[in-house]
Short mmCIF file of C-alpha atoms in Angstrom, two decimals:
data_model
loop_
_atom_site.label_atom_id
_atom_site.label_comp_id
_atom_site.label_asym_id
_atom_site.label_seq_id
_atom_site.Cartn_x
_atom_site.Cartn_y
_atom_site.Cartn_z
CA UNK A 53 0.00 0.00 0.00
CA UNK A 54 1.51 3.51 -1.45
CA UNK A 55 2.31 6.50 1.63
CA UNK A 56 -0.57 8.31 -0.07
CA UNK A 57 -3.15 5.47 0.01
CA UNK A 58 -2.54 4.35 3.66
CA UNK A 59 -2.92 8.31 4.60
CA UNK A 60 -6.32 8.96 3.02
CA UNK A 61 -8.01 5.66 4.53
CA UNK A 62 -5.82 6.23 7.59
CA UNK A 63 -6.55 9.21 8.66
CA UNK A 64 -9.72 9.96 6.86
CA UNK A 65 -11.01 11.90 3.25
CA UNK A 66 -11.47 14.71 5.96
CA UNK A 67 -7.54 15.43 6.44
CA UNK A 68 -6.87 14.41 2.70
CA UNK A 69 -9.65 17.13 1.53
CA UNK A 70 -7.98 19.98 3.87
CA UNK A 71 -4.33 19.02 2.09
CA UNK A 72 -6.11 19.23 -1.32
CA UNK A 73 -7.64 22.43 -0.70
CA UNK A 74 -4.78 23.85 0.60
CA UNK A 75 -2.50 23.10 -2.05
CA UNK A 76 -5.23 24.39 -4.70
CA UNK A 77 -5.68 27.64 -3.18
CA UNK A 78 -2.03 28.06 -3.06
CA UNK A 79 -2.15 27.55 -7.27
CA UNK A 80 -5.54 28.82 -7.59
CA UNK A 81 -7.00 30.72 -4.93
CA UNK A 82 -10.61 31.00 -6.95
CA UNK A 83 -10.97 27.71 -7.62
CA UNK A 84 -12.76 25.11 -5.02
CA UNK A 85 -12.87 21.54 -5.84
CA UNK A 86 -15.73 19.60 -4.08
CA UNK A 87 -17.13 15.88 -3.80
CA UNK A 88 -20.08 15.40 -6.03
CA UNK A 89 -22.48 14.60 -3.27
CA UNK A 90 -21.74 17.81 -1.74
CA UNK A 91 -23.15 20.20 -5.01
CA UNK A 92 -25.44 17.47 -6.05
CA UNK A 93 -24.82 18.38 -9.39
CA UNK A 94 -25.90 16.77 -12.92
CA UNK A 95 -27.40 13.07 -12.49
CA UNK A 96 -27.08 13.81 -8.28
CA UNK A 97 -29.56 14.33 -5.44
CA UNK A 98 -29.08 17.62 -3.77
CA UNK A 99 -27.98 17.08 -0.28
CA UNK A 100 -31.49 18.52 0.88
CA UNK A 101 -33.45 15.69 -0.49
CA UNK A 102 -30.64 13.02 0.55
CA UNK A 103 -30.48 11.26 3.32
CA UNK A 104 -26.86 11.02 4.26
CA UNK A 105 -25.03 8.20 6.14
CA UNK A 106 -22.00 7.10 7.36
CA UNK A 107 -21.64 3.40 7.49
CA UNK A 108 -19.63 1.85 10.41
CA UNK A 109 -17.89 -1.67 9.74
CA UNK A 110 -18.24 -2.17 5.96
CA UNK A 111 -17.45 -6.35 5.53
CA UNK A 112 -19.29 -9.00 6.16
CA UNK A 113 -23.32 -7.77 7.48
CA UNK A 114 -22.00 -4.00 6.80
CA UNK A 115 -21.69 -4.82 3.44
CA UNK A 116 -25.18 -5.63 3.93
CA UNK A 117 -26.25 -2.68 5.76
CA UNK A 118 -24.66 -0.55 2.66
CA UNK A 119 -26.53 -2.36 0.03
CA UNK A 120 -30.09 -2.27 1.84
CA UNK A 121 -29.86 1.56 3.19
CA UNK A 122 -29.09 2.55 -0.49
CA UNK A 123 -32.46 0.46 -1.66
CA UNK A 124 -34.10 2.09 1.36
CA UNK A 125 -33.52 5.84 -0.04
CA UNK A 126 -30.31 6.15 1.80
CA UNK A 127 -26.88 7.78 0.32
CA UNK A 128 -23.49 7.09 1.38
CA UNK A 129 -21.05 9.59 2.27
CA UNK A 130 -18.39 8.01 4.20
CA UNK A 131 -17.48 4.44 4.47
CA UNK A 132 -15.37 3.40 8.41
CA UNK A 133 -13.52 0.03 8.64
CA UNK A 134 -10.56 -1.20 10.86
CA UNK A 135 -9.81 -3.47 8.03
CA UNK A 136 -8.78 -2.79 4.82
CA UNK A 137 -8.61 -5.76 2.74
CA UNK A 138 -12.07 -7.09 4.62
CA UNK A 139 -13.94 -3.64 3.75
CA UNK A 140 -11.91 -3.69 0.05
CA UNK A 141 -15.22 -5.20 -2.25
CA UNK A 142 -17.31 -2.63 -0.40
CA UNK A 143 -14.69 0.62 -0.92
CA UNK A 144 -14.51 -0.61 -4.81
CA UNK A 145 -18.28 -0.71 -5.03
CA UNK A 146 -18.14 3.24 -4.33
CA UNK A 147 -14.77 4.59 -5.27
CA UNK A 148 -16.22 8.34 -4.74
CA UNK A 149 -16.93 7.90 -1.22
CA UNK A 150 -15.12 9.12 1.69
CA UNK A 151 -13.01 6.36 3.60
CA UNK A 152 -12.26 6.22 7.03
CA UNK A 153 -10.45 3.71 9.48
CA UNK A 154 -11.26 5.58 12.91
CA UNK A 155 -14.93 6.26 13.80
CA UNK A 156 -13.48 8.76 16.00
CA UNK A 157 -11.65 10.59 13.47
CA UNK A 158 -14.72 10.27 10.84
CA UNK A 159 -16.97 12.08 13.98
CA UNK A 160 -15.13 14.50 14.47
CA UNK A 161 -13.64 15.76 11.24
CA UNK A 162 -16.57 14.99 8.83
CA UNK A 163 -19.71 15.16 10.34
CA UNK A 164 -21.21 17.93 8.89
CA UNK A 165 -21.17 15.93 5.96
CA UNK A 166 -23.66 13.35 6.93
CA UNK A 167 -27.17 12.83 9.32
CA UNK A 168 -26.79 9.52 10.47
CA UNK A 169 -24.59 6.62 11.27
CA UNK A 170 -24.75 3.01 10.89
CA UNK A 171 -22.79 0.44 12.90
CA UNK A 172 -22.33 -3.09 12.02
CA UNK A 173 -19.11 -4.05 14.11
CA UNK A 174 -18.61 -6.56 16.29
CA UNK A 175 -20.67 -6.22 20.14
CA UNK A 176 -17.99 -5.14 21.65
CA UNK A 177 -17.81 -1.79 19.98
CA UNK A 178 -21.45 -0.82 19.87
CA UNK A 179 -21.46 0.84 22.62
CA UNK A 180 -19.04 3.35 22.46
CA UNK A 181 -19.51 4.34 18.77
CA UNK A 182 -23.18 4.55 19.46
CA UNK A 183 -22.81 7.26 22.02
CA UNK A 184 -20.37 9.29 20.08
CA UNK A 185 -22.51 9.01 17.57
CA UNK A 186 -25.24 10.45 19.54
CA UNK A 187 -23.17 12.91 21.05
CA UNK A 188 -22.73 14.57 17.15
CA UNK A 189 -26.22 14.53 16.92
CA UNK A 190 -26.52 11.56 14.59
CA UNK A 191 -29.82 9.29 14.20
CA UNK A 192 -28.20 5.86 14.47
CA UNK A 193 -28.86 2.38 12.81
CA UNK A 194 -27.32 -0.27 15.21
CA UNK A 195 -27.12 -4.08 14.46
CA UNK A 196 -28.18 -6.00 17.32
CA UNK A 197 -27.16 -7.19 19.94
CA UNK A 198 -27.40 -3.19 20.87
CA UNK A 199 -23.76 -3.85 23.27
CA UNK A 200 -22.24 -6.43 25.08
CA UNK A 201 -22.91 -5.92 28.73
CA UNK A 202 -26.49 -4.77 30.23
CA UNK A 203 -24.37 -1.11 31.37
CA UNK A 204 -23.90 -0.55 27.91
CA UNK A 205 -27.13 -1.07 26.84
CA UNK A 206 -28.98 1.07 29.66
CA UNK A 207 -26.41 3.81 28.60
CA UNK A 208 -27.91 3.78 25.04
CA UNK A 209 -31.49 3.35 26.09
CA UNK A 210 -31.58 7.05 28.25
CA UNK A 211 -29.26 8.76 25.52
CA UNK A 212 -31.82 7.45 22.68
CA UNK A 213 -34.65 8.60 25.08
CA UNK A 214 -32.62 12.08 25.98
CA UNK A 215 -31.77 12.96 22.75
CA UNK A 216 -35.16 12.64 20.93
CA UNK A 217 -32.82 10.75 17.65
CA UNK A 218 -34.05 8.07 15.80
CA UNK A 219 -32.24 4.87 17.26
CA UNK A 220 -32.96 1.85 16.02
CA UNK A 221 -31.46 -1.67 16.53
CA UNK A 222 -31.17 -4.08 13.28
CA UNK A 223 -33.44 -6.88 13.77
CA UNK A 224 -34.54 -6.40 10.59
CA UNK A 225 -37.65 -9.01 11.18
CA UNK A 226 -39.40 -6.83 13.55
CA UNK A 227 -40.64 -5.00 10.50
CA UNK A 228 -41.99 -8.04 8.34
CA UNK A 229 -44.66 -9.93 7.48
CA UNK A 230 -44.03 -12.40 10.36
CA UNK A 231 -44.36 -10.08 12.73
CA UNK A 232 -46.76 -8.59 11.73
CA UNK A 233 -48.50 -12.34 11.69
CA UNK A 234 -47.06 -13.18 15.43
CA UNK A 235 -48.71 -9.96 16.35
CA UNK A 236 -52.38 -10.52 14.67
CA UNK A 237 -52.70 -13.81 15.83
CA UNK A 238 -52.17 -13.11 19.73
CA UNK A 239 -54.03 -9.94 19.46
CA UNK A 240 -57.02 -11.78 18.44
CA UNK A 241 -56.87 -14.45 21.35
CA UNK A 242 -56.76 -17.56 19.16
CA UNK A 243 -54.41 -19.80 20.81
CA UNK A 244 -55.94 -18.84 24.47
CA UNK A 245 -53.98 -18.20 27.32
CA UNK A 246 -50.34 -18.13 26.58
CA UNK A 247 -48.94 -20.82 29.09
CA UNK A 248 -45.09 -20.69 28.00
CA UNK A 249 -42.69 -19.89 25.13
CA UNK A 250 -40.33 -22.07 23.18
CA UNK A 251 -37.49 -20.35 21.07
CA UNK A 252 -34.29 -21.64 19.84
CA UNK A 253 -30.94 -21.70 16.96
CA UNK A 254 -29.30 -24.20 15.68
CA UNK A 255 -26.10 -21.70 16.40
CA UNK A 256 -23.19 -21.19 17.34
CA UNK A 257 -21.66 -21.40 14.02
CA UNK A 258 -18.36 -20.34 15.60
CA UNK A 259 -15.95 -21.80 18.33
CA UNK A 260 -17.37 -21.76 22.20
CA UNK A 261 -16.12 -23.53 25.07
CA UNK A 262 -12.42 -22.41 25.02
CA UNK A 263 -10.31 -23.02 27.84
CA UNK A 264 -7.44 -20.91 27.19
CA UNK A 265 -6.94 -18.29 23.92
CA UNK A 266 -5.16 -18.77 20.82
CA UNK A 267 -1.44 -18.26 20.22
CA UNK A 268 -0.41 -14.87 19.09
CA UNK A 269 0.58 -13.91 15.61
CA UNK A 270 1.68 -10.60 14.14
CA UNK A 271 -2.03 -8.91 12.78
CA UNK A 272 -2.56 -8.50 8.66
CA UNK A 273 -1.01 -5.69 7.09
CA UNK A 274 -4.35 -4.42 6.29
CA UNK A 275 -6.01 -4.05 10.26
CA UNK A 276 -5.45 -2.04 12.50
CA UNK A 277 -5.70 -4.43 15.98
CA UNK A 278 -5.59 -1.48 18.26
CA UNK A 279 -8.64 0.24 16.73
CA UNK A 280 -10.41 -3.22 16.39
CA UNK A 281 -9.94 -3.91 20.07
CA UNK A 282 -11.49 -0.38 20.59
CA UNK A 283 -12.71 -0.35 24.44
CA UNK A 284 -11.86 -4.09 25.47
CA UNK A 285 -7.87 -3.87 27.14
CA UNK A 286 -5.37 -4.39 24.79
CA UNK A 287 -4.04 -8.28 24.29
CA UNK A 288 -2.11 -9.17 21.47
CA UNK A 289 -3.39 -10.47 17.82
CA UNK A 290 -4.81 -13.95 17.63
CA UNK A 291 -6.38 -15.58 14.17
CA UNK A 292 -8.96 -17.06 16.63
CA UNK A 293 -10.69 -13.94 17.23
CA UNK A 294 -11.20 -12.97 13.31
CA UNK A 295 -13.63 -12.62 11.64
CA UNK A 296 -16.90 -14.08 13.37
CA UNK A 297 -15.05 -16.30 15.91
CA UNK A 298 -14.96 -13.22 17.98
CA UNK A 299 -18.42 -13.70 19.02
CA UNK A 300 -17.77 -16.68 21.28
CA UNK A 301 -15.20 -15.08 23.48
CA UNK A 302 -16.56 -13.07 26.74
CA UNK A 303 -14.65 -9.86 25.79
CA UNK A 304 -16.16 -9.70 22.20
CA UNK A 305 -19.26 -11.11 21.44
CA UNK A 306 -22.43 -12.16 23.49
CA UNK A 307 -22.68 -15.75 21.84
CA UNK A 308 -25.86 -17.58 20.02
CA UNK A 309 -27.73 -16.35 22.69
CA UNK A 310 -26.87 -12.32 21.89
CA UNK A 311 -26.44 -13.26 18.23
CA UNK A 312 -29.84 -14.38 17.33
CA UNK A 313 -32.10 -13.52 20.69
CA UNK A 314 -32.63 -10.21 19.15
CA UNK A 315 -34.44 -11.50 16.50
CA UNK A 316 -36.04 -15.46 18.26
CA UNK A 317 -37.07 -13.37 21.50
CA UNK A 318 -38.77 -10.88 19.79
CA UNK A 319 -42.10 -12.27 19.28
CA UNK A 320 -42.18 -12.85 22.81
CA UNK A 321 -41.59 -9.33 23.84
CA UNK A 322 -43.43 -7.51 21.45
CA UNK A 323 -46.81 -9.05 21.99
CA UNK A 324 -46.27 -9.92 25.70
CA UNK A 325 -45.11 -6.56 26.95
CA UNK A 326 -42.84 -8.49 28.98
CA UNK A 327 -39.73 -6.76 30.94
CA UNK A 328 -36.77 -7.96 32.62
CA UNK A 329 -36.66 -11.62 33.49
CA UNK A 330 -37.80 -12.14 37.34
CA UNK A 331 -35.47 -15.70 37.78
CA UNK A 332 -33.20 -17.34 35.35
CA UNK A 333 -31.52 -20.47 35.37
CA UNK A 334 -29.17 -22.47 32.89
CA UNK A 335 -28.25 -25.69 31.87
CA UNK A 336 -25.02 -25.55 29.47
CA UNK A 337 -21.94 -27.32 29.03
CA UNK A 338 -18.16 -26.23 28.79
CA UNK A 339 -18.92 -22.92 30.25
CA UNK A 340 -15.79 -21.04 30.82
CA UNK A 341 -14.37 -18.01 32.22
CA UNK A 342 -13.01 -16.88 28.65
CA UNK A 343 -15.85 -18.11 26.16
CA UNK A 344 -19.58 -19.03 25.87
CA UNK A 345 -20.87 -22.52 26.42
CA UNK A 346 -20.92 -25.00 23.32
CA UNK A 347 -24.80 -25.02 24.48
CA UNK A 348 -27.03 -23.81 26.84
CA UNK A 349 -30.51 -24.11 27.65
CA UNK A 350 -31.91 -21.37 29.63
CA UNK A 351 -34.80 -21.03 31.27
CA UNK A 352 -36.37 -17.01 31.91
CA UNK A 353 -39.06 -16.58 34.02
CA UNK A 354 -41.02 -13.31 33.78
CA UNK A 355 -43.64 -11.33 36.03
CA UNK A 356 -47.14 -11.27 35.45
CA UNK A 357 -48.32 -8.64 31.91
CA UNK A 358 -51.77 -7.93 31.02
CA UNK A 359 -51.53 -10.64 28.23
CA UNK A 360 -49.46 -13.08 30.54
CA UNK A 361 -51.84 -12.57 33.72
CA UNK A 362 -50.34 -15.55 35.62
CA UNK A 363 -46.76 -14.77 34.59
CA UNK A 364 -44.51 -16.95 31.78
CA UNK A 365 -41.89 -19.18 31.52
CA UNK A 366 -39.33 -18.37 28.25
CA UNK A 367 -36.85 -21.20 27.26
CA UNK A 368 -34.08 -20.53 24.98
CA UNK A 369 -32.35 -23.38 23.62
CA UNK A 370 -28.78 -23.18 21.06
CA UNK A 371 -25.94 -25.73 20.37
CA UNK A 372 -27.94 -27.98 19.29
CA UNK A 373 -30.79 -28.22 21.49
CA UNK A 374 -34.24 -27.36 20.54
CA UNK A 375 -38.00 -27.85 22.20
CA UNK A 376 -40.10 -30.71 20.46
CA UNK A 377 -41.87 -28.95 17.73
CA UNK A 378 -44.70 -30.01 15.41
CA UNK A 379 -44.58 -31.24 12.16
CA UNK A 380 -47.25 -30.77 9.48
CA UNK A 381 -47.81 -31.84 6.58
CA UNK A 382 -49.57 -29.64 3.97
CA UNK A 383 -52.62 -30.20 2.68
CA UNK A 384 -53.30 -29.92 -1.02
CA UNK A 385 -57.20 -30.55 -0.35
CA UNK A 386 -57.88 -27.70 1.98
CA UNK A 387 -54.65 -25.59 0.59
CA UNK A 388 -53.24 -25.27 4.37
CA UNK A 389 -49.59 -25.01 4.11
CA UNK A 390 -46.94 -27.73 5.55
CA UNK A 391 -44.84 -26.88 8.46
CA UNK A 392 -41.15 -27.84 9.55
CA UNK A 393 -39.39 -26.05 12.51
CA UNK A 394 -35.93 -25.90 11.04
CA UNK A 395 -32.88 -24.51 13.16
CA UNK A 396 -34.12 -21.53 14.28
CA UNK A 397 -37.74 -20.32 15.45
CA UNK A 398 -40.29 -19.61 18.29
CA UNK A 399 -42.92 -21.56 19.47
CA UNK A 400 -45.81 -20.04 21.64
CA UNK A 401 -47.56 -22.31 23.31
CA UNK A 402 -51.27 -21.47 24.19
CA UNK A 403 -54.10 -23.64 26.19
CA UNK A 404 -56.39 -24.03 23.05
CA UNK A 405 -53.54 -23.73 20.37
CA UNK A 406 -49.52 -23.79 19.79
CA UNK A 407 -48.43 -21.03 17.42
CA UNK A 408 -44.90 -21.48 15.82
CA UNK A 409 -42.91 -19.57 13.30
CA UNK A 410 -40.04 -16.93 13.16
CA UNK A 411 -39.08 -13.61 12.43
CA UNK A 412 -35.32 -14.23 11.10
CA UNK A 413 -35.82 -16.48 7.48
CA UNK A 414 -37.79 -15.00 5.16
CA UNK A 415 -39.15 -18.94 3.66
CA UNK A 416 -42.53 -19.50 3.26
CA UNK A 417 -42.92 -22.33 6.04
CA UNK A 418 -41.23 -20.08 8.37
CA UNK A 419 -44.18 -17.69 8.27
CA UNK A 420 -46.22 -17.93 11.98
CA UNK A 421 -48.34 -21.08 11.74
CA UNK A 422 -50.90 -22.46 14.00
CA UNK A 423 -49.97 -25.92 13.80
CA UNK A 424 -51.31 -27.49 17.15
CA UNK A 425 -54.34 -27.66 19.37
CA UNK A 426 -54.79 -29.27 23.12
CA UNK A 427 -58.35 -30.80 22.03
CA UNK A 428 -59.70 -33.43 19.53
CA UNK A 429 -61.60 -30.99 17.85
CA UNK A 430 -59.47 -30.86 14.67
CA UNK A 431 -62.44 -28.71 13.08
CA UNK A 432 -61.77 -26.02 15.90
CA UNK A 433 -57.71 -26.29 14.56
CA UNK A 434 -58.18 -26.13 11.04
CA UNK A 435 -61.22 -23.44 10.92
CA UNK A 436 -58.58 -20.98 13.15
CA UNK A 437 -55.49 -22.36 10.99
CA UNK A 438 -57.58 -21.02 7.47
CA UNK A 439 -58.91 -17.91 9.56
CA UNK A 440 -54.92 -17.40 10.15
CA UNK A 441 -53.62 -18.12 6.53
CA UNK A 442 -55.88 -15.88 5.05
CA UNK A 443 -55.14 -13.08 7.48
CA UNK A 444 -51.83 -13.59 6.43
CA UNK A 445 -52.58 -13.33 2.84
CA UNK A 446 -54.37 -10.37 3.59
CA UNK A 447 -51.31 -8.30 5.65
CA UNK A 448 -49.21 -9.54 2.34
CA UNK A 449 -51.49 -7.82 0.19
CA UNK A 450 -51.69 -4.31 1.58
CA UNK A 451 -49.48 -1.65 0.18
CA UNK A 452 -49.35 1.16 3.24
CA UNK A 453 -46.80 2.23 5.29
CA UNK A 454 -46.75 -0.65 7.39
CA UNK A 455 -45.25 -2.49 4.34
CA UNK A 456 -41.41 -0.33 4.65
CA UNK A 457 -38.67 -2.65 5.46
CA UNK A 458 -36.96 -2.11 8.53
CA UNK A 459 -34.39 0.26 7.06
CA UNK A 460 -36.98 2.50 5.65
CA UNK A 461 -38.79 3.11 8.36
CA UNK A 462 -35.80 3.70 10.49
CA UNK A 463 -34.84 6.58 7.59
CA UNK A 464 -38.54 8.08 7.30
CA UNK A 465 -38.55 7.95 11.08
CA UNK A 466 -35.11 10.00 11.15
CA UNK A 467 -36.36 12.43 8.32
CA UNK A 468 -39.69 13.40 10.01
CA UNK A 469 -37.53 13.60 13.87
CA UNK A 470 -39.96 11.18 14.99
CA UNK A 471 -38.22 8.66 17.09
CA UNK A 472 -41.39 7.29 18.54
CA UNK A 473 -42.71 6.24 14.69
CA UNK A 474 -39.67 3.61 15.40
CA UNK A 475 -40.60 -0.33 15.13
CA UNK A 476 -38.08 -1.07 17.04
CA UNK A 477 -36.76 1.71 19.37
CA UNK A 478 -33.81 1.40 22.00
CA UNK A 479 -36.92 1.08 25.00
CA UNK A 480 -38.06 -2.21 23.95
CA UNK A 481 -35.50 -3.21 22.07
CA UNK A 482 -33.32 -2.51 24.71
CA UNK A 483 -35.22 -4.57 27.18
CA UNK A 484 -35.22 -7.83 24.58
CA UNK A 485 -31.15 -7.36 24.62
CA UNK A 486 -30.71 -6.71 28.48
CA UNK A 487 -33.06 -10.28 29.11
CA UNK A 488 -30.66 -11.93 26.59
CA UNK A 489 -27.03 -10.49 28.54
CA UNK A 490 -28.51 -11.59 31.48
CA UNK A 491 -29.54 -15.06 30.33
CA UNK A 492 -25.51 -14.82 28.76
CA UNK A 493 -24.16 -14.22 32.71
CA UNK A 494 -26.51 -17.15 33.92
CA UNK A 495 -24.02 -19.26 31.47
CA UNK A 496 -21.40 -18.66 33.89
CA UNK A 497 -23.40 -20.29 36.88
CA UNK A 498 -24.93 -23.53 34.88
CA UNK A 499 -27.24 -25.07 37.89
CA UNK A 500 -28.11 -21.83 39.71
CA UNK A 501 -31.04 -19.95 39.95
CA UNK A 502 -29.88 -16.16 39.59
CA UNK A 503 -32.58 -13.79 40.76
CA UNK A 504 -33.21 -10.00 39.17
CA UNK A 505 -34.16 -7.04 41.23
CA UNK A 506 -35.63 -4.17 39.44
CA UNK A 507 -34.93 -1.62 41.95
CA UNK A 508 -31.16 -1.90 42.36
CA UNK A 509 -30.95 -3.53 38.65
CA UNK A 510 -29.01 -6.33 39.78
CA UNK A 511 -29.08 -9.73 40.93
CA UNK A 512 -29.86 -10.41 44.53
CA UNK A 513 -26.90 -11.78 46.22
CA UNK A 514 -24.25 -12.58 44.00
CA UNK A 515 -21.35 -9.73 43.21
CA UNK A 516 -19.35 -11.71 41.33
CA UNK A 517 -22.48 -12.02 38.98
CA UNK A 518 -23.14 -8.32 39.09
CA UNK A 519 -19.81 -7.69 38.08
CA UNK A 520 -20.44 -8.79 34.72
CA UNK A 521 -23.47 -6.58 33.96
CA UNK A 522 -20.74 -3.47 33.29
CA UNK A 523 -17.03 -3.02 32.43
CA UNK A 524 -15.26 0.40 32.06
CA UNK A 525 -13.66 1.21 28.92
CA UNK A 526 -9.96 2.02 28.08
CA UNK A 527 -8.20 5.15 27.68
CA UNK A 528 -9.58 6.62 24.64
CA UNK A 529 -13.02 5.82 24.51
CA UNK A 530 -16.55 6.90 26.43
CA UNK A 531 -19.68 5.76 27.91
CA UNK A 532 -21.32 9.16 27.64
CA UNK A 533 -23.82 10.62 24.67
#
């Protein structure tokens, strides 16, 4: 890599721009030479009818992110990566737009250039680049989990509230058709009285159960370790962090638990109105002081809501384990559709009816299904699974603004500064992730019943466990919006 190239993705377009505009004026002093997304110019959107971001972690899901906010209406203006190489198919893909390696940098010395952020790094650094983000102003598109600990999160959840900015976490199913579904069919009362909830992964697909980390190597030319490590205490390089086996280490990620109860759990919580988890327990194996369990099995068990009158009982299974789970097979006479749980999903079970489905695949038979009733009246089952299907047909069918994927709304909700418009805002979104970090620290104590108190926001008699619901950053970074 050329002296000039490392500088400009180094330290940012913003310092490169200032050089360039220095040494024109020097030659020219009447001529300015700006980016095209800054005039708008012949074939551009003028930056009053763009919506500007800055995209956060560009490999991997960020490359993602990039592609869908650009369907969704949105326009990039500066791309952020640690890694150069990982983010290269992503920088190539939009050669005019600004490139930055520290968030920090990008904040500071280029923010007038764009309205929002989006962040699609690993847990460990949601945090922190969430609340600078904030602190600029910024409407911010996180991908979930929202942070690693349960501090991190309740930081993020009175800054989103503070600040009035659109803040939205990424579990992009909240805004589909299967929610949607999930939420019709409990609204309506057809499975009765919800008497527990089933929900599950067929993850990890990443190493968990370490005893003791990798050796250390010297870190690719193209990252920059110390800004990947960003908050977490500097260690040196290992290949058995990179590039998703960070999420089974403690200090990283928030394993299969954190990884996909953002999008399993959410059924659960957006129906039930359900808050923190009153008792948890776990069952898991290999749990160690460094990384997540190869499995666990956890059970949550939650006050009383207006929907849950006599309280519930949540069970999260990964690894591996999963609930026992109907099986149906379709019908070509009647037209009802089959049904196979696969390796992910959530299964509500009522006293009349059993309603399964999920809100991460996007497949057909993964739509919400009611696929099991307590009785022998199979006329009672297949009357409410018809009355269901075509509901479901119906919801598919209407064109409104409850039809906007998850991105759009987040960017109409940031346009119109209405952060309450949000599908899935930082208050009960933020609740979902804190349930799942704590059901992560009841890993640690496989056997034990841990026990949460609202009041003091920690579990009743046990420091050590409390000591994992916070951490305090390094040198460098914040934990203030």
């Amino acid at each position: 890599m050329s002296d000039s190239l490392a500088n400009r993705i180094g330290r940012g377009a913003a310092a490169n721009r200032r050089s360039f505009l220095k040494r024109s004026s020097l030659a020219a002093a009447s001529v300015m030479v700006v980016s095209p997304h800054v005039l708008g110019g012949p074939g551009k959107t003028p930056p009053s009818d763009q919506f500007r971001f800055a995209q956060i972690g560009v490999g991997g899901q960020g490359a993602r992110d990039v592609r869908r906010m650009i369907h969704a209406g949105g326009t990039p203006v500066a791309l952020c990566d640690v890694d150069v190489q990982r983010a290269g198919k992503t920088f190539c893909q939009h050669p005019d737009v600004e490139r930055f390696t520290d968030y920090r940098v990008m904040l500071d010395e280029f923010d007038k250039e764009f309205d929002a952020v989006v962040i699609s790094t690993p847990d460990h650094t949601h945090a922190t680049i969430g609340l600078a983000a904030i602190r600029h102003g910024k409407h911010v598109y996180m991908q979930c989990p929202m942070a690693r600990t349960f501090d991190e999160v309740q930081r993020l959840k009175a800054a989103a509230k503070q600040s009035g900015l659109a803040i939205q976490m990424g579990n992009q199913g909240h805004s589909s058709l299967h929610m949607r579904a999930f939420r019709d069919i409990i609204e309506r009362g057809v499975i009765g009285e919800i008497e527990s909830v089933h929900c599950w992964t067929d993850r990890p697909e990443w190493p968990q159960g370490m005893t003791s980390v990798p050796t250390s190597t010297t870190a690719p030319i193209s990252l920059d370790w110390d800004l990947w490590l960003g908050p977490v205490a500097d260690r040196p390089f290992c290949k058995g962090y990179l590039p998703v086996a960070w999420r089974g280490w403690w200090d990283f990620g928030t394993g299969a638990l954190g990884d996909m109860g953002c999008h399993l759990l959410d059924p659960a919580f957006t129906t039930m109105g359900l808050q923190l988890p009153r008792r948890i327990t776990a069952d898991c194996e290999t749990a160690t002081s460094i990384a997540y369990p190869v499995w666990s099995q956890i059970e949550m068990e939650f006050d009383a809501t207006d929907v849950c009158p006599n309280g519930l009982k949540l069970t999260w299974y990964d690894g591996g384990k999963q609930p026992e789970t109907p099986t149906i097979i379709a019908d070509e006479t009647t037209g009802e559709p089959g049904y196979s749980a696969g390796g992910s999903g959530c299964m509500i079970v009522g006293k009349k009816m059993t309603l399964v489905g999920s809100t991460l695949a996007g497949e057909p038979d993964q739509m919400p299904q009611i696929v099991a009733v307590s009785s022998d009246d199979d006329n009672e089952l297949a009357e409410a699974r018809q009355a269901g299907r075509k509901r479901v047909e119906q919801l598919s069918a209407e064109n409104d603004e409850t039809s906007k994927s998850h991105y759009e709304r987040w960017i109409q909700a940031a346009r119109e500064g209405k952060s309450e418009s949000l599908t899935s805002d930082l208050q009960i979104a933020g609740t979902m992730t804190q349930s799942a970090l704590l059901g992560c620290i009841a890993t640690r104590y496989p056997g034990q019943t841990l026990t949460w108190g609202d009041e003091k926001q920690q579990f009743a008699g046990s420091e050590e466990a409390n000591s994992f619901l916070s951490f305090e950053p390094r040198e460098g970074y914040l934990y203030e919006a």
